[in-house]
Amino acid sequence: MKKNLYLFIYAIAVAVFLTGCGAEQAMKKGDKFYALGEYYDAAAQYKKAYSQTPAKERKLRGQRALKMAECYRRINYSQKAIAAYNNAVRYKQTDSLTYFRLAEQLMKNGNYKEAERHFQTAIDSLATFPGMEAYQQLAKTGLRSAQQAPQWKQEGSKYTVKRESMFNSRRADYSPMITGNENDQLFFTSTRNQAKGDELSGITGTKNADIFFSQKDDKGKWQRPQSIDTELNSDGEEGVCSFSPDGRTMYLTQCKTDNNYPRYANIATSQRSDAAWSKASELVLTRDTLSAYAHPAVSPDGEWLYFVSNMAGGLGGYDIWRVRLTSSGVGGVENLGAPINTPGDEMFPTFRPNGDLYFSSNGHEGMGGLDIYIAKPSEQKDVHYTIEHPGYPLNSQGDDFGMTFDGLNNRGFFSSNRGDGKGWDHIYSFEKPDIVQTVKGWVYEQDGYELTAAQVYMVGNDGTNMKLSVKGDGSFTQEIQPGVDYVFLGTCKGFLNHQEELRVDTVDSSQEYVLQFPLASITAPVMIDNIFYDFDKATLRPESEEALDKLVELLKENPNVTIELSAHCDYKGSADYNKRLAQRRAEAVVQYLTEHGIENDRLTPVGYGKEKPKTIRKKLTEKYPFLKENDVLTEEFVKTLKEEEQEICNQLNRRTEFIVLRTTYGLLPNK
């Protein structure tokens, strides 16, 4: 009996010893995972160690509870984080930030009263620690947030939000971004099972994030999300993307895997060729390799790249920075400073097409977690931005971030982890009814296709002075203000300018104005449509005046241009007669132009008769499929066609056109 009792006591001792060894081993593993930023795996090890720590070892249990809480906080397991922080408090193993972190998690859980109490405790506690002024400032902001949040929720706002099941999975889906010429593509980040790779991330416990996309069908309905079947996505993390104004360059966040070192996010670019995206390549912003660079956002004019970083020189935590984009690379980085950046984290910058900057922060007064804020240019001296909190339900007690807009109207999508016990993000739609007046314009080559390299200058009598880039279809869309007179100048290298004027009236509902910018080529002949003469004469018919008046405007808008004005005939009739008739017709057009204010020495009339038959350009083949690009409508060619096709070609040959001779008129002495 004594022997059995001895064996029993020995077994207990061995079990306690092994349990202690198991707990220590789990702590070592947990610390290794934590150092690598793999908080999900670290939390599992800390939990194992905590459960194997005897209840009487209160100090040790408290220390391990605190480490577990820090991991749960970082992976958005708010309920578990609250429980772990409370255990650390119960075992009196708090550090300088425990009450502050606990209050933050209570905010994310909607426990505002309890959060208020702990923020006050944190404020008092942090005052005793030197060098913690930034956190004390954040705790004071948190206290005001806890007091204000219930009122925000009660007041609500004009925003409506809806969780969009079409885009969401059973994992995290976030940071949607609308692109496409017709706003018909939605890209977003997801850790769903269809993401590449087989291993689960030690950071989140899910697959590494990939970029997915959805396309609208012909009826404007979003289709089921698809994976991107190129090298854009890798076995590492990709996500949180933004696009250049023409939609051809994607800027994205990328985090490569490394089992031995912490992984720092960086920004990469991918190029679109046809419908395929290339493998991402890193965009080097600074020489600092020990800081994170993430959440890229391209300004509407395409001139600036905004991003998030914790590099030195910020106001604390993660800040929003920007860098100028140029044809030769990127410029120096700039911190946006206050009032946007705070001692907390400012993240996920995005732009509304009207230029308003949206971002998320836990350093401003909010409702819990990351809240969405709107930064608008300020008219006050020495204040660059005014910050607006859009209220509930766009913001909630959870993390709210990643705005994207469906055109200029105040509607689109964003992401939030509100109400998700595991802290996973999901995509929501939002809309706020606004009266928005917009102008949509197309810039294209006269008689040709869209000019994707074009730029439009927009000037208003209210002081507006903007440079607008165009999309891949040569279009632009811009918000305009009632009661303002605007002038728009369409420009493109190798083409003459074209100007349009617009007066914006006050309206009761949203309205869109449409402008066309046909640019005349400097190097190719330009057809002047709708020029009519009396039969067999050089007399201009009255219905020609509209087209000629447009040519007058074009020449006045481009005062340094000289042109050759030419008239052409078909092959019928004698060559000499056709040439004399064409010359008189060209001179008649020149006379009209000079009578309407165009200098005579800018105009050279030439009658070619049938000497220069028309050469077919690609655009014209869409209207006349029997013709091919670069066909020349000679007499021999035309006579090989059907009778009705011959008449079409003869009409095309009977034309009036101009070609630019010089672009330096009046710029050089005696020229």
PDB file of N, CA and C in Angstrom, residues 527-583:
ATOM      1  N   MET A 527     -10.433  65.630 -92.253  1.00  0.00           N
ATOM      2  CA  MET A 527     -11.637  65.828 -93.059  1.00  0.00           C
ATOM      3  C   MET A 527     -12.512  66.907 -92.429  1.00  0.00           C
ATOM      4  N   ILE A 528     -13.047  67.818 -93.284  1.00  0.00           N
ATOM      5  CA  ILE A 528     -14.034  68.796 -92.822  1.00  0.00           C
ATOM      6  C   ILE A 528     -15.392  68.310 -93.310  1.00  0.00           C
ATOM      7  N   ASP A 529     -16.150  67.716 -92.417  1.00  0.00           N
ATOM      8  CA  ASP A 529     -17.435  67.144 -92.799  1.00  0.00           C
ATOM      9  C   ASP A 529     -18.450  68.230 -93.120  1.00  0.00           C
ATOM     10  N   ASN A 530     -19.418  67.852 -93.955  1.00  0.00           N
ATOM     11  CA  ASN A 530     -20.603  68.682 -94.222  1.00  0.00           C
ATOM     12  C   ASN A 530     -20.261  70.021 -94.873  1.00  0.00           C
ATOM     13  N   ILE A 531     -19.322  69.985 -95.844  1.00  0.00           N
ATOM     14  CA  ILE A 531     -19.070  71.147 -96.703  1.00  0.00           C
ATOM     15  C   ILE A 531     -19.782  70.882 -98.036  1.00  0.00           C
ATOM     16  N   PHE A 532     -20.700  71.746 -98.394  1.00  0.00           N
ATOM     17  CA  PHE A 532     -21.520  71.531 -99.589  1.00  0.00           C
ATOM     18  C   PHE A 532     -21.363  72.707-100.553  1.00  0.00           C
ATOM     19  N   TYR A 533     -21.267  72.372-101.834  1.00  0.00           N
ATOM     20  CA  TYR A 533     -21.178  73.375-102.887  1.00  0.00           C
ATOM     21  C   TYR A 533     -22.358  73.196-103.842  1.00  0.00           C
ATOM     22  N   ASP A 534     -22.708  74.264-104.565  1.00  0.00           N
ATOM     23  CA  ASP A 534     -23.666  74.113-105.655  1.00  0.00           C
ATOM     24  C   ASP A 534     -23.079  73.189-106.711  1.00  0.00           C
ATOM     25  N   PHE A 535     -23.951  72.457-107.389  1.00  0.00           N
ATOM     26  CA  PHE A 535     -23.494  71.458-108.349  1.00  0.00           C
ATOM     27  C   PHE A 535     -22.603  72.091-109.411  1.00  0.00           C
ATOM     28  N   ASP A 536     -21.439  71.477-109.574  1.00  0.00           N
ATOM     29  CA  ASP A 536     -20.482  71.875-110.608  1.00  0.00           C
ATOM     30  C   ASP A 536     -20.000  73.315-110.431  1.00  0.00           C
ATOM     31  N   LYS A 537     -20.117  73.860-109.185  1.00  0.00           N
ATOM     32  CA  LYS A 537     -19.696  75.228-108.923  1.00  0.00           C
ATOM     33  C   LYS A 537     -18.843  75.274-107.653  1.00  0.00           C
ATOM     34  N   ALA A 538     -18.283  76.468-107.394  1.00  0.00           N
ATOM     35  CA  ALA A 538     -17.480  76.670-106.181  1.00  0.00           C
ATOM     36  C   ALA A 538     -18.246  77.457-105.131  1.00  0.00           C
ATOM     37  N   THR A 539     -19.541  77.636-105.341  1.00  0.00           N
ATOM     38  CA  THR A 539     -20.352  78.412-104.402  1.00  0.00           C
ATOM     39  C   THR A 539     -20.699  77.568-103.179  1.00  0.00           C
ATOM     40  N   LEU A 540     -20.354  78.060-101.983  1.00  0.00           N
ATOM     41  CA  LEU A 540     -20.669  77.337-100.743  1.00  0.00           C
ATOM     42  C   LEU A 540     -22.160  77.436-100.447  1.00  0.00           C
ATOM     43  N   ARG A 541     -22.767  76.326-100.133  1.00  0.00           N
ATOM     44  CA  ARG A 541     -24.182  76.320 -99.779  1.00  0.00           C
ATOM     45  C   ARG A 541     -24.348  76.728 -98.311  1.00  0.00           C
ATOM     46  N   PRO A 542     -25.508  77.298 -97.937  1.00  0.00           N
ATOM     47  CA  PRO A 542     -25.724  77.775 -96.557  1.00  0.00           C
ATOM     48  C   PRO A 542     -25.522  76.694 -95.511  1.00  0.00           C
ATOM     49  N   GLU A 543     -25.857  75.441 -95.849  1.00  0.00           N
ATOM     50  CA  GLU A 543     -25.734  74.379 -94.844  1.00  0.00           C
ATOM     51  C   GLU A 543     -24.276  74.045 -94.516  1.00  0.00           C
ATOM     52  N   SER A 544     -23.314  74.668 -95.236  1.00  0.00           N
ATOM     53  CA  SER A 544     -21.892  74.454 -94.930  1.00  0.00           C
ATOM     54  C   SER A 544     -21.417  75.311 -93.766  1.00  0.00           C
ATOM     55  N   GLU A 545     -22.206  76.323 -93.398  1.00  0.00           N
ATOM     56  CA  GLU A 545     -21.724  77.317 -92.438  1.00  0.00           C
ATOM     57  C   GLU A 545     -21.409  76.717 -91.068  1.00  0.00           C
ATOM     58  N   GLU A 546     -22.205  75.756 -90.617  1.00  0.00           N
ATOM     59  CA  GLU A 546     -21.971  75.179 -89.288  1.00  0.00           C
ATOM     60  C   GLU A 546     -20.583  74.541 -89.205  1.00  0.00           C
ATOM     61  N   ALA A 547     -20.232  73.740 -90.240  1.00  0.00           N
ATOM     62  CA  ALA A 547     -18.917  73.099 -90.235  1.00  0.00           C
ATOM     63  C   ALA A 547     -17.806  74.128 -90.365  1.00  0.00           C
ATOM     64  N   LEU A 548     -18.005  75.158 -91.194  1.00  0.00           N
ATOM     65  CA  LEU A 548     -16.976  76.177 -91.374  1.00  0.00           C
ATOM     66  C   LEU A 548     -16.798  77.018 -90.117  1.00  0.00           C
ATOM     67  N   ASP A 549     -17.891  77.280 -89.409  1.00  0.00           N
ATOM     68  CA  ASP A 549     -17.782  78.037 -88.160  1.00  0.00           C
ATOM     69  C   ASP A 549     -16.983  77.255 -87.118  1.00  0.00           C
ATOM     70  N   LYS A 550     -17.123  75.930 -87.104  1.00  0.00           N
ATOM     71  CA  LYS A 550     -16.329  75.109 -86.187  1.00  0.00           C
ATOM     72  C   LYS A 550     -14.846  75.186 -86.548  1.00  0.00           C
ATOM     73  N   LEU A 551     -14.558  75.254 -87.869  1.00  0.00           N
ATOM     74  CA  LEU A 551     -13.167  75.383 -88.284  1.00  0.00           C
ATOM     75  C   LEU A 551     -12.614  76.744 -87.872  1.00  0.00           C
ATOM     76  N   VAL A 552     -13.440  77.798 -87.955  1.00  0.00           N
ATOM     77  CA  VAL A 552     -13.025  79.120 -87.487  1.00  0.00           C
ATOM     78  C   VAL A 552     -12.655  79.060 -86.009  1.00  0.00           C
ATOM     79  N   GLU A 553     -13.506  78.415 -85.208  1.00  0.00           N
ATOM     80  CA  GLU A 553     -13.236  78.281 -83.765  1.00  0.00           C
ATOM     81  C   GLU A 553     -11.934  77.526 -83.532  1.00  0.00           C
ATOM     82  N   LEU A 554     -11.739  76.438 -84.276  1.00  0.00           N
ATOM     83  CA  LEU A 554     -10.534  75.629 -84.105  1.00  0.00           C
ATOM     84  C   LEU A 554      -9.282  76.455 -84.384  1.00  0.00           C
ATOM     85  N   LEU A 555      -9.300  77.257 -85.442  1.00  0.00           N
ATOM     86  CA  LEU A 555      -8.134  78.064 -85.786  1.00  0.00           C
ATOM     87  C   LEU A 555      -7.907  79.189 -84.779  1.00  0.00           C
ATOM     88  N   LYS A 556      -8.981  79.707 -84.199  1.00  0.00           N
ATOM     89  CA  LYS A 556      -8.820  80.730 -83.163  1.00  0.00           C
ATOM     90  C   LYS A 556      -8.287  80.122 -81.867  1.00  0.00           C
ATOM     91  N   GLU A 557      -8.669  78.877 -81.579  1.00  0.00           N
ATOM     92  CA  GLU A 557      -8.171  78.191 -80.385  1.00  0.00           C
ATOM     93  C   GLU A 557      -6.705  77.799 -80.534  1.00  0.00           C
ATOM     94  N   ASN A 558      -6.232  77.707 -81.784  1.00  0.00           N
ATOM     95  CA  ASN A 558      -4.850  77.325 -82.074  1.00  0.00           C
ATOM     96  C   ASN A 558      -4.220  78.403 -82.959  1.00  0.00           C
ATOM     97  N   PRO A 559      -3.955  79.592 -82.390  1.00  0.00           N
ATOM     98  CA  PRO A 559      -3.558  80.761 -83.189  1.00  0.00           C
ATOM     99  C   PRO A 559      -2.171  80.663 -83.804  1.00  0.00           C
ATOM    100  N   ASN A 560      -1.383  79.672 -83.454  1.00  0.00           N
ATOM    101  CA  ASN A 560      -0.027  79.553 -83.991  1.00  0.00           C
ATOM    102  C   ASN A 560       0.069  78.536 -85.124  1.00  0.00           C
ATOM    103  N   VAL A 561      -1.088  78.120 -85.628  1.00  0.00           N
ATOM    104  CA  VAL A 561      -1.135  77.087 -86.652  1.00  0.00           C
ATOM    105  C   VAL A 561      -1.415  77.703 -88.018  1.00  0.00           C
ATOM    106  N   THR A 562      -0.698  77.220 -89.033  1.00  0.00           N
ATOM    107  CA  THR A 562      -1.039  77.522 -90.425  1.00  0.00           C
ATOM    108  C   THR A 562      -1.450  76.217 -91.091  1.00  0.00           C
ATOM    109  N   ILE A 563      -2.389  76.306 -92.049  1.00  0.00           N
ATOM    110  CA  ILE A 563      -2.910  75.085 -92.653  1.00  0.00           C
ATOM    111  C   ILE A 563      -2.938  75.207 -94.171  1.00  0.00           C
ATOM    112  N   GLU A 564      -2.892  74.047 -94.805  1.00  0.00           N
ATOM    113  CA  GLU A 564      -3.212  73.942 -96.226  1.00  0.00           C
ATOM    114  C   GLU A 564      -4.654  73.478 -96.321  1.00  0.00           C
ATOM    115  N   LEU A 565      -5.489  74.269 -96.985  1.00  0.00           N
ATOM    116  CA  LEU A 565      -6.904  73.943 -97.157  1.00  0.00           C
ATOM    117  C   LEU A 565      -7.067  73.368 -98.556  1.00  0.00           C
ATOM    118  N   SER A 566      -7.454  72.107 -98.663  1.00  0.00           N
ATOM    119  CA  SER A 566      -7.478  71.435 -99.964  1.00  0.00           C
ATOM    120  C   SER A 566      -8.871  70.927-100.303  1.00  0.00           C
ATOM    121  N   ALA A 567      -9.173  70.948-101.590  1.00  0.00           N
ATOM    122  CA  ALA A 567     -10.427  70.398-102.105  1.00  0.00           C
ATOM    123  C   ALA A 567     -10.096  69.293-103.093  1.00  0.00           C
ATOM    124  N   HIS A 568     -10.923  68.238-103.098  1.00  0.00           N
ATOM    125  CA  HIS A 568     -10.659  67.054-103.910  1.00  0.00           C
ATOM    126  C   HIS A 568     -11.930  66.644-104.658  1.00  0.00           C
ATOM    127  N   CYS A 569     -11.736  65.971-105.785  1.00  0.00           N
ATOM    128  CA  CYS A 569     -12.855  65.490-106.604  1.00  0.00           C
ATOM    129  C   CYS A 569     -12.716  63.987-106.829  1.00  0.00           C
ATOM    130  N   ASP A 570     -13.768  63.370-107.399  1.00  0.00           N
ATOM    131  CA  ASP A 570     -13.645  61.973-107.804  1.00  0.00           C
ATOM    132  C   ASP A 570     -12.998  61.909-109.190  1.00  0.00           C
ATOM    133  N   TYR A 571     -12.878  60.702-109.751  1.00  0.00           N
ATOM    134  CA  TYR A 571     -12.146  60.539-111.008  1.00  0.00           C
ATOM    135  C   TYR A 571     -12.946  60.953-112.235  1.00  0.00           C
ATOM    136  N   LYS A 572     -14.249  61.222-112.095  1.00  0.00           N
ATOM    137  CA  LYS A 572     -15.077  61.545-113.255  1.00  0.00           C
ATOM    138  C   LYS A 572     -14.728  62.938-113.773  1.00  0.00           C
ATOM    139  N   GLY A 573     -14.787  63.127-115.066  1.00  0.00           N
ATOM    140  CA  GLY A 573     -14.461  64.412-115.675  1.00  0.00           C
ATOM    141  C   GLY A 573     -12.977  64.522-115.971  1.00  0.00           C
ATOM    142  N   SER A 574     -12.608  65.583-116.718  1.00  0.00           N
ATOM    143  CA  SER A 574     -11.205  65.755-117.101  1.00  0.00           C
ATOM    144  C   SER A 574     -10.375  66.213-115.905  1.00  0.00           C
ATOM    145  N   ALA A 575      -9.111  65.883-115.909  1.00  0.00           N
ATOM    146  CA  ALA A 575      -8.216  66.226-114.805  1.00  0.00           C
ATOM    147  C   ALA A 575      -8.077  67.737-114.659  1.00  0.00           C
ATOM    148  N   ASP A 576      -7.924  68.447-115.808  1.00  0.00           N
ATOM    149  CA  ASP A 576      -7.751  69.897-115.729  1.00  0.00           C
ATOM    150  C   ASP A 576      -8.992  70.575-115.161  1.00  0.00           C
ATOM    151  N   TYR A 577     -10.151  70.140-115.618  1.00  0.00           N
ATOM    152  CA  TYR A 577     -11.383  70.763-115.139  1.00  0.00           C
ATOM    153  C   TYR A 577     -11.566  70.519-113.636  1.00  0.00           C
ATOM    154  N   ASN A 578     -11.347  69.277-113.228  1.00  0.00           N
ATOM    155  CA  ASN A 578     -11.502  68.944-111.805  1.00  0.00           C
ATOM    156  C   ASN A 578     -10.537  69.744-110.942  1.00  0.00           C
ATOM    157  N   LYS A 579      -9.332  69.933-111.428  1.00  0.00           N
ATOM    158  CA  LYS A 579      -8.347  70.656-110.631  1.00  0.00           C
ATOM    159  C   LYS A 579      -8.726  72.127-110.496  1.00  0.00           C
ATOM    160  N   ARG A 580      -9.209  72.747-111.626  1.00  0.00           N
ATOM    161  CA  ARG A 580      -9.618  74.147-111.554  1.00  0.00           C
ATOM    162  C   ARG A 580     -10.818  74.317-110.620  1.00  0.00           C
ATOM    163  N   LEU A 581     -11.789  73.379-110.700  1.00  0.00           N
ATOM    164  CA  LEU A 581     -12.972  73.446-109.829  1.00  0.00           C
ATOM    165  C   LEU A 581     -12.559  73.288-108.365  1.00  0.00           C
ATOM    166  N   ALA A 582     -11.669  72.342-108.096  1.00  0.00           N
ATOM    167  CA  ALA A 582     -11.210  72.108-106.726  1.00  0.00           C
ATOM    168  C   ALA A 582     -10.482  73.329-106.180  1.00  0.00           C
ATOM    169  N   GLN A 583      -9.681  73.994-107.048  1.00  0.00           N
ATOM    170  CA  GLN A 583      -8.959  75.179-106.597  1.00  0.00           C
ATOM    171  C   GLN A 583      -9.930  76.279-106.206  1.00  0.00           C
TER     172      GLN A 583
END
